[in-house]
PDB file of N, CA and C in Angstrom:
ATOM      1  N   MET A   1      84.407  84.685 126.988  1.00 66.00           N
ATOM      2  CA  MET A   1      83.681  86.251 126.645  1.00 66.00           C
ATOM      3  C   MET A   1      84.163  87.266 128.010  1.00 66.00           C
ATOM      4  N   ASN A   2      84.801  88.526 127.707  1.00 92.00           N
ATOM      5  CA  ASN A   2      84.701  89.395 128.877  1.00 92.00           C
ATOM      6  C   ASN A   2      83.514  89.804 129.214  1.00 92.00           C
ATOM      7  N   ARG A   3      83.401  90.690 130.558  1.00 95.00           N
ATOM      8  CA  ARG A   3      82.130  91.216 131.249  1.00 95.00           C
ATOM      9  C   ARG A   3      81.528  92.183 130.324  1.00 95.00           C
ATOM     10  N   GLU A   4      82.028  93.138 130.294  1.00 96.00           N
ATOM     11  CA  GLU A   4      81.714  94.424 128.764  1.00 96.00           C
ATOM     12  C   GLU A   4      80.780  93.434 127.682  1.00 96.00           C
ATOM     13  N   TYR A   5      81.340  92.827 127.302  1.00 93.00           N
ATOM     14  CA  TYR A   5      80.706  91.702 126.234  1.00 93.00           C
ATOM     15  C   TYR A   5      79.505  91.603 126.611  1.00 93.00           C
ATOM     16  N   GLU A   6      79.640  90.553 127.736  1.00 95.00           N
ATOM     17  CA  GLU A   6      78.156  90.060 128.066  1.00 95.00           C
ATOM     18  C   GLU A   6      77.788  90.551 128.420  1.00 95.00           C
ATOM     19  N   GLU A   7      77.517  92.139 129.282  1.00 96.00           N
ATOM     20  CA  GLU A   7      76.446  93.137 129.635  1.00 96.00           C
ATOM     21  C   GLU A   7      75.962  93.747 127.780  1.00 96.00           C
ATOM     22  N   TYR A   8      77.056  93.883 127.369  1.00 96.00           N
ATOM     23  CA  TYR A   8      76.468  93.855 125.795  1.00 96.00           C
ATOM     24  C   TYR A   8      75.567  93.524 125.176  1.00 96.00           C
ATOM     25  N   LEU A   9      75.500  92.244 125.188  1.00 94.00           N
ATOM     26  CA  LEU A   9      75.102  90.719 124.700  1.00 94.00           C
ATOM     27  C   LEU A   9      73.618  90.718 125.175  1.00 94.00           C
ATOM     28  N   GLY A  10      73.490  91.459 126.563  1.00 96.00           N
ATOM     29  CA  GLY A  10      72.220  91.676 127.432  1.00 96.00           C
ATOM     30  C   GLY A  10      71.343  92.673 127.217  1.00 96.00           C
ATOM     31  N   SER A  11      72.069  93.960 126.634  1.00 97.00           N
ATOM     32  CA  SER A  11      71.692  95.109 126.787  1.00 97.00           C
ATOM     33  C   SER A  11      70.144  94.886 125.402  1.00 97.00           C
ATOM     34  N   GLU A  12      69.589  96.446 125.695  1.00 98.00           N
ATOM     35  CA  GLU A  12      68.515  96.753 124.565  1.00 98.00           C
ATOM     36  C   GLU A  12      69.216  96.948 123.344  1.00 98.00           C
ATOM     37  N   GLU A  13      70.176  97.708 123.275  1.00 97.00           N
ATOM     38  CA  GLU A  13      70.985  97.853 121.795  1.00 97.00           C
ATOM     39  C   GLU A  13      71.283  96.662 121.092  1.00 97.00           C
ATOM     40  N   TRP A  14      71.673  95.619 121.945  1.00 97.00           N
ATOM     41  CA  TRP A  14      72.053  94.478 121.228  1.00 97.00           C
ATOM     42  C   TRP A  14      70.347  93.682 120.808  1.00 97.00           C
ATOM     43  N   ARG A  15      69.666  93.799 121.750  1.00 98.00           N
ATOM     44  CA  ARG A  15      68.435  93.113 121.348  1.00 98.00           C
ATOM     45  C   ARG A  15      67.460  93.546 119.971  1.00 98.00           C
ATOM     46  N   VAL A  16      68.252  94.954 119.941  1.00 98.00           N
ATOM     47  CA  VAL A  16      67.359  95.683 118.954  1.00 98.00           C
ATOM     48  C   VAL A  16      68.115  95.397 117.659  1.00 98.00           C
ATOM     49  N   LYS A  17      69.381  95.243 117.615  1.00 97.00           N
ATOM     50  CA  LYS A  17      70.296  95.054 116.557  1.00 97.00           C
ATOM     51  C   LYS A  17      70.285  93.837 116.185  1.00 97.00           C
ATOM     52  N   ARG A  18      70.384  92.864 116.961  1.00 97.00           N
ATOM     53  CA  ARG A  18      70.023  91.033 116.413  1.00 97.00           C
ATOM     54  C   ARG A  18      68.666  91.266 115.837  1.00 97.00           C
ATOM     55  N   GLY A  19      67.301  91.345 116.435  1.00 97.00           N
ATOM     56  CA  GLY A  19      66.618  91.662 115.796  1.00 97.00           C
ATOM     57  C   GLY A  19      66.300  92.188 114.508  1.00 97.00           C
ATOM     58  N   ARG A  20      67.128  92.966 114.387  1.00 97.00           N
ATOM     59  CA  ARG A  20      66.915  93.817 112.672  1.00 97.00           C
ATOM     60  C   ARG A  20      67.581  92.959 111.806  1.00 97.00           C
ATOM     61  N   ARG A  21      68.708  92.099 112.431  1.00 96.00           N
ATOM     62  CA  ARG A  21      69.952  91.620 111.453  1.00 96.00           C
ATOM     63  C   ARG A  21      68.798  90.026 110.971  1.00 96.00           C
ATOM     64  N   LEU A  22      68.054  89.366 111.983  1.00 97.00           N
ATOM     65  CA  LEU A  22      67.386  88.593 111.914  1.00 97.00           C
ATOM     66  C   LEU A  22      65.905  88.495 111.088  1.00 97.00           C
ATOM     67  N   ALA A  23      65.735  90.066 111.084  1.00 97.00           N
ATOM     68  CA  ALA A  23      64.648  90.222 110.194  1.00 97.00           C
ATOM     69  C   ALA A  23      65.195  90.360 108.633  1.00 97.00           C
ATOM     70  N   ILE A  24      66.545  90.836 108.391  1.00 95.00           N
ATOM     71  CA  ILE A  24      67.126  91.225 107.233  1.00 95.00           C
ATOM     72  C   ILE A  24      67.008  89.804 106.404  1.00 95.00           C
ATOM     73  N   GLY A  25      67.510  88.834 107.283  1.00 95.00           N
ATOM     74  CA  GLY A  25      67.856  87.158 107.245  1.00 95.00           C
ATOM     75  C   GLY A  25      66.375  86.621 106.965  1.00 95.00           C
ATOM     76  N   LYS A  26      65.388  87.587 107.128  1.00 97.00           N
ATOM     77  CA  LYS A  26      63.875  86.787 107.189  1.00 97.00           C
ATOM     78  C   LYS A  26      63.974  85.397 108.304  1.00 97.00           C
ATOM     79  N   GLY A  27      64.819  85.814 109.509  1.00 97.00           N
ATOM     80  CA  GLY A  27      64.623  84.775 110.288  1.00 97.00           C
ATOM     81  C   GLY A  27      64.844  83.392 110.012  1.00 97.00           C
ATOM     82  N   ARG A  28      65.821  83.272 109.468  1.00 97.00           N
ATOM     83  CA  ARG A  28      66.383  81.739 108.960  1.00 97.00           C
ATOM     84  C   ARG A  28      67.849  81.912 108.905  1.00 97.00           C
ATOM     85  N   CYS A  29      68.416  80.423 109.376  1.00 96.00           N
ATOM     86  CA  CYS A  29      70.005  80.750 109.322  1.00 96.00           C
ATOM     87  C   CYS A  29      70.092  80.918 107.774  1.00 96.00           C
ATOM     88  N   ALA A  30      71.481  81.340 107.482  1.00 92.00           N
ATOM     89  CA  ALA A  30      71.980  81.663 106.358  1.00 92.00           C
ATOM     90  C   ALA A  30      72.938  80.411 105.770  1.00 92.00           C
ATOM     91  N   VAL A  31      72.953  79.470 106.501  1.00 91.00           N
ATOM     92  CA  VAL A  31      73.463  77.742 106.212  1.00 91.00           C
ATOM     93  C   VAL A  31      72.452  77.104 105.457  1.00 91.00           C
ATOM     94  N   CYS A  32      71.627  76.890 106.437  1.00 94.00           N
ATOM     95  CA  CYS A  32      70.527  75.681 106.180  1.00 94.00           C
ATOM     96  C   CYS A  32      69.610  76.196 106.144  1.00 94.00           C
ATOM     97  N   GLY A  33      68.841  77.586 106.215  1.00 95.00           N
ATOM     98  CA  GLY A  33      67.406  77.741 105.974  1.00 95.00           C
ATOM     99  C   GLY A  33      66.952  77.716 107.212  1.00 95.00           C
ATOM    100  N   GLY A  34      66.981  77.270 108.462  1.00 96.00           N
ATOM    101  CA  GLY A  34      66.462  76.606 109.396  1.00 96.00           C
ATOM    102  C   GLY A  34      65.814  78.207 110.311  1.00 96.00           C
ATOM    103  N   GLY A  35      64.788  77.741 111.076  1.00 96.00           N
ATOM    104  CA  GLY A  35      64.235  78.801 111.811  1.00 96.00           C
ATOM    105  C   GLY A  35      64.396  78.934 113.637  1.00 96.00           C
ATOM    106  N   GLU A  36      65.187  77.399 113.948  1.00 95.00           N
ATOM    107  CA  GLU A  36      64.783  77.344 115.111  1.00 95.00           C
ATOM    108  C   GLU A  36      66.382  77.547 115.798  1.00 95.00           C
ATOM    109  N   GLY A  37      66.259  77.944 116.662  1.00 95.00           N
ATOM    110  CA  GLY A  37      67.481  78.394 117.809  1.00 95.00           C
ATOM    111  C   GLY A  37      68.590  79.344 116.903  1.00 95.00           C
ATOM    112  N   LEU A  38      67.526  80.484 116.517  1.00 97.00           N
ATOM    113  CA  LEU A  38      68.678  81.379 115.815  1.00 97.00           C
ATOM    114  C   LEU A  38      69.680  82.161 116.704  1.00 97.00           C
ATOM    115  N   GLN A  39      70.744  82.610 116.327  1.00 97.00           N
ATOM    116  CA  GLN A  39      71.763  83.179 116.683  1.00 97.00           C
ATOM    117  C   GLN A  39      72.424  84.139 115.672  1.00 97.00           C
ATOM    118  N   VAL A  40      72.988  85.057 116.400  1.00 96.00           N
ATOM    119  CA  VAL A  40      73.768  86.248 115.403  1.00 96.00           C
ATOM    120  C   VAL A  40      75.230  85.964 115.447  1.00 96.00           C
ATOM    121  N   HIS A  41      75.606  85.743 114.778  1.00 92.00           N
ATOM    122  CA  HIS A  41      76.998  85.439 114.406  1.00 92.00           C
ATOM    123  C   HIS A  41      77.911  86.716 114.113  1.00 92.00           C
ATOM    124  N   HIS A  42      79.118  87.266 114.759  1.00 91.00           N
ATOM    125  CA  HIS A  42      79.758  88.053 114.583  1.00 91.00           C
ATOM    126  C   HIS A  42      80.617  87.286 113.572  1.00 91.00           C
ATOM    127  N   LEU A  43      80.914  88.274 112.409  1.00 87.00           N
ATOM    128  CA  LEU A  43      82.039  88.310 111.390  1.00 87.00           C
ATOM    129  C   LEU A  43      83.204  89.001 111.322  1.00 87.00           C
ATOM    130  N   THR A  44      82.971  89.539 112.452  1.00 85.00           N
ATOM    131  CA  THR A  44      84.157  90.890 112.800  1.00 85.00           C
ATOM    132  C   THR A  44      83.806  91.420 113.960  1.00 85.00           C
ATOM    133  N   TYR A  45      84.937  91.189 114.494  1.00 87.00           N
ATOM    134  CA  TYR A  45      84.804  92.258 115.941  1.00 87.00           C
ATOM    135  C   TYR A  45      85.453  93.615 115.722  1.00 87.00           C
ATOM    136  N   GLU A  46      85.674  94.037 114.601  1.00 88.00           N
ATOM    137  CA  GLU A  46      86.343  95.082 114.288  1.00 88.00           C
ATOM    138  C   GLU A  46      85.208  96.330 114.613  1.00 88.00           C
ATOM    139  N   ARG A  47      84.437  96.058 114.513  1.00 92.00           N
ATOM    140  CA  ARG A  47      83.718  97.231 115.269  1.00 92.00           C
ATOM    141  C   ARG A  47      82.464  96.940 116.458  1.00 92.00           C
ATOM    142  N   ILE A  48      82.902  96.077 117.134  1.00 93.00           N
ATOM    143  CA  ILE A  48      82.426  95.552 118.197  1.00 93.00           C
ATOM    144  C   ILE A  48      81.811  96.803 119.004  1.00 93.00           C
ATOM    145  N   PHE A  49      80.415  96.597 119.488  1.00 96.00           N
ATOM    146  CA  PHE A  49      79.527  97.594 119.974  1.00 96.00           C
ATOM    147  C   PHE A  49      79.141  98.690 119.399  1.00 96.00           C
ATOM    148  N   ARG A  50      79.541  98.439 118.058  1.00 95.00           N
ATOM    149  CA  ARG A  50      78.664  99.477 116.697  1.00 95.00           C
ATOM    150  C   ARG A  50      78.865  98.738 115.310  1.00 95.00           C
ATOM    151  N   GLU A  51      77.961  97.738 115.631  1.00 94.00           N
ATOM    152  CA  GLU A  51      78.068  96.543 114.337  1.00 94.00           C
ATOM    153  C   GLU A  51      77.382  97.230 113.372  1.00 94.00           C
ATOM    154  N   GLU A  52      77.654  97.215 112.176  1.00 93.00           N
ATOM    155  CA  GLU A  52      76.689  97.352 111.220  1.00 93.00           C
ATOM    156  C   GLU A  52      76.451  96.150 110.593  1.00 93.00           C
ATOM    157  N   MET A  53      75.410  95.896 109.962  1.00 92.00           N
ATOM    158  CA  MET A  53      74.296  94.815 109.710  1.00 92.00           C
ATOM    159  C   MET A  53      75.378  93.683 108.871  1.00 92.00           C
ATOM    160  N   CYS A  54      76.163  94.286 107.821  1.00 88.00           N
ATOM    161  CA  CYS A  54      77.111  93.587 107.200  1.00 88.00           C
ATOM    162  C   CYS A  54      78.434  92.701 107.917  1.00 88.00           C
ATOM    163  N   ASP A  55      78.309  93.073 109.341  1.00 89.00           N
ATOM    164  CA  ASP A  55      79.265  92.351 110.351  1.00 89.00           C
ATOM    165  C   ASP A  55      78.664  91.064 111.112  1.00 89.00           C
ATOM    166  N   LEU A  56      77.337  91.154 110.623  1.00 92.00           N
ATOM    167  CA  LEU A  56      76.641  89.831 111.556  1.00 92.00           C
ATOM    168  C   LEU A  56      75.736  89.470 110.511  1.00 92.00           C
ATOM    169  N   LEU A  57      75.809  87.578 110.761  1.00 91.00           N
ATOM    170  CA  LEU A  57      74.996  87.167 110.292  1.00 91.00           C
ATOM    171  C   LEU A  57      73.843  86.031 111.162  1.00 91.00           C
ATOM    172  N   PRO A  58      72.769  85.623 110.365  1.00 95.00           N
ATOM    173  CA  PRO A  58      72.114  84.926 111.263  1.00 95.00           C
ATOM    174  C   PRO A  58      72.300  83.284 111.252  1.00 95.00           C
ATOM    175  N   LEU A  59      72.912  82.570 112.340  1.00 95.00           N
ATOM    176  CA  LEU A  59      72.839  81.114 112.148  1.00 95.00           C
ATOM    177  C   LEU A  59      72.200  80.205 112.913  1.00 95.00           C
ATOM    178  N   CYS A  60      71.907  79.313 112.859  1.00 96.00           N
ATOM    179  CA  CYS A  60      71.115  78.259 113.723  1.00 96.00           C
ATOM    180  C   CYS A  60      72.288  78.172 114.885  1.00 96.00           C
ATOM    181  N   GLU A  61      71.979  77.490 116.321  1.00 96.00           N
ATOM    182  CA  GLU A  61      72.791  76.925 116.901  1.00 96.00           C
ATOM    183  C   GLU A  61      73.808  76.366 116.647  1.00 96.00           C
ATOM    184  N   ARG A  62      73.418  74.808 115.670  1.00 95.00           N
ATOM    185  CA  ARG A  62      74.540  74.313 114.831  1.00 95.00           C
ATOM    186  C   ARG A  62      75.342  74.617 114.283  1.00 95.00           C
ATOM    187  N   HIS A  63      75.085  75.542 113.159  1.00 93.00           N
ATOM    188  CA  HIS A  63      75.603  76.140 112.481  1.00 93.00           C
ATOM    189  C   HIS A  63      76.994  77.073 113.367  1.00 93.00           C
ATOM    190  N   HIS A  64      76.258  77.710 114.086  1.00 94.00           N
ATOM    191  CA  HIS A  64      76.920  78.955 115.079  1.00 94.00           C
ATOM    192  C   HIS A  64      78.374  78.364 115.876  1.00 94.00           C
ATOM    193  N   GLU A  65      77.826  77.285 116.137  1.00 94.00           N
ATOM    194  CA  GLU A  65      78.937  76.183 117.108  1.00 94.00           C
ATOM    195  C   GLU A  65      80.068  75.610 116.142  1.00 94.00           C
ATOM    196  N   ALA A  66      79.685  75.437 114.992  1.00 92.00           N
ATOM    197  CA  ALA A  66      80.569  74.761 114.121  1.00 92.00           C
ATOM    198  C   ALA A  66      81.209  76.087 113.464  1.00 92.00           C
ATOM    199  N   ALA A  67      80.903  77.152 113.212  1.00 89.00           N
ATOM    200  CA  ALA A  67      81.535  78.291 112.790  1.00 89.00           C
ATOM    201  C   ALA A  67      82.768  78.681 113.962  1.00 89.00           C
ATOM    202  N   GLU A  68      82.290  78.894 115.366  1.00 89.00           N
ATOM    203  CA  GLU A  68      83.156  79.509 116.524  1.00 89.00           C
ATOM    204  C   GLU A  68      84.459  77.989 116.663  1.00 89.00           C
ATOM    205  N   ARG A  69      83.956  76.936 116.442  1.00 91.00           N
ATOM    206  CA  ARG A  69      84.480  75.935 117.031  1.00 91.00           C
ATOM    207  C   ARG A  69      85.857  76.231 115.809  1.00 91.00           C
ATOM    208  N   LEU A  70      85.411  76.361 114.699  1.00 84.00           N
ATOM    209  CA  LEU A  70      86.376  76.577 113.229  1.00 84.00           C
ATOM    210  C   LEU A  70      87.221  77.711 113.387  1.00 84.00           C
ATOM    211  N   VAL A  71      86.492  78.829 114.039  1.00 83.00           N
ATOM    212  CA  VAL A  71      87.623  79.678 113.938  1.00 83.00           C
ATOM    213  C   VAL A  71      88.595  79.810 115.664  1.00 83.00           C
ATOM    214  N   ARG A  72      88.066  78.845 116.345  1.00 87.00           N
ATOM    215  CA  ARG A  72      88.986  78.260 117.825  1.00 87.00           C
ATOM    216  C   ARG A  72      90.194  77.644 117.349  1.00 87.00           C
ATOM    217  N   GLU A  73      89.881  76.593 116.053  1.00 87.00           N
ATOM    218  CA  GLU A  73      90.722  75.834 115.319  1.00 87.00           C
ATOM    219  C   GLU A  73      91.703  76.401 114.688  1.00 87.00           C
ATOM    220  N   GLY A  74      91.358  77.997 114.106  1.00 81.00           N
ATOM    221  CA  GLY A  74      92.145  78.211 113.205  1.00 81.00           C
ATOM    222  C   GLY A  74      91.968  77.876 111.560  1.00 81.00           C
ATOM    223  N   ARG A  75      90.613  77.200 111.602  1.00 79.00           N
ATOM    224  CA  ARG A  75      90.378  76.471 110.046  1.00 79.00           C
ATOM    225  C   ARG A  75      89.582  77.557 109.486  1.00 79.00           C
ATOM    226  N   LEU A  76      88.984  78.305 110.248  1.00 77.00           N
ATOM    227  CA  LEU A  76      88.181  79.693 109.638  1.00 77.00           C
ATOM    228  C   LEU A  76      88.811  80.968 109.898  1.00 77.00           C
ATOM    229  N   SER A  77      88.692  81.911 109.315  1.00 73.00           N
ATOM    230  CA  SER A  77      89.272  83.125 110.228  1.00 73.00           C
ATOM    231  C   SER A  77      87.693  83.899 110.384  1.00 73.00           C
ATOM    232  N   ARG A  78      87.880  85.047 111.249  1.00 72.00           N
ATOM    233  CA  ARG A  78      86.703  85.341 111.632  1.00 72.00           C
ATOM    234  C   ARG A  78      86.095  85.911 110.583  1.00 72.00           C
ATOM    235  N   VAL A  79      86.346  86.331 109.502  1.00 66.00           N
ATOM    236  CA  VAL A  79      85.539  87.090 108.462  1.00 66.00           C
ATOM    237  C   VAL A  79      85.634  86.216 107.207  1.00 66.00           C
ATOM    238  N   GLY A  80      85.890  85.052 107.675  1.00 58.00           N
ATOM    239  CA  GLY A  80      85.688  83.497 106.542  1.00 58.00           C
ATOM    240  C   GLY A  80      84.421  83.430 106.160  1.00 58.00           C
ATOM    241  N   ASP A  81      84.361  82.485 104.849  1.00 64.00           N
ATOM    242  CA  ASP A  81      83.193  82.344 104.524  1.00 64.00           C
ATOM    243  C   ASP A  81      82.261  81.130 105.528  1.00 64.00           C
ATOM    244  N   VAL A  82      81.480  81.737 106.249  1.00 65.00           N
ATOM    245  CA  VAL A  82      80.701  80.511 106.912  1.00 65.00           C
ATOM    246  C   VAL A  82      79.823  79.450 106.464  1.00 65.00           C
ATOM    247  N   LEU A  83      79.817  80.091 105.179  1.00 62.00           N
ATOM    248  CA  LEU A  83      78.377  79.375 103.882  1.00 62.00           C
ATOM    249  C   LEU A  83      78.983  77.958 103.431  1.00 62.00           C
ATOM    250  N   PHE A  84      80.234  77.406 103.737  1.00 62.00           N
ATOM    251  CA  PHE A  84      80.948  76.738 103.262  1.00 62.00           C
ATOM    252  C   PHE A  84      80.474  75.642 104.287  1.00 62.00           C
ATOM    253  N   LEU A  85      79.906  75.699 105.387  1.00 63.00           N
ATOM    254  CA  LEU A  85      79.368  74.569 106.258  1.00 63.00           C
ATOM    255  C   LEU A  85      78.125  73.981 105.610  1.00 63.00           C
ATOM    256  N   ALA A  86      77.685  74.590 104.870  1.00 59.00           N
ATOM    257  CA  ALA A  86      76.484  74.113 103.986  1.00 59.00           C
ATOM    258  C   ALA A  86      76.397  72.820 103.042  1.00 59.00           C
ATOM    259  N   THR A  87      78.068  72.679 102.574  1.00 53.00           N
ATOM    260  CA  THR A  87      78.462  71.697 101.836  1.00 53.00           C
ATOM    261  C   THR A  87      78.600  70.447 102.481  1.00 53.00           C
TER     262      THR A  87
END
């Protein structure tokens, strides 16, 4: 993670955007429906710093880590459907 991105994730702008996306998702992980340890996964970095709600997906920590691991391993594209993790 680069410095600019780290600063962005600590910004008020991101806090508001993250909160909006979590509210749209009704405070639940898009994979398992859990409400603990929610994070917001970037489906794309194409519009980084000016994301649209469709670029973001609420995931619990476990499913966010799984999605990121699969992206790193090349088994899931950044825009891949992470919902298969539910199977």
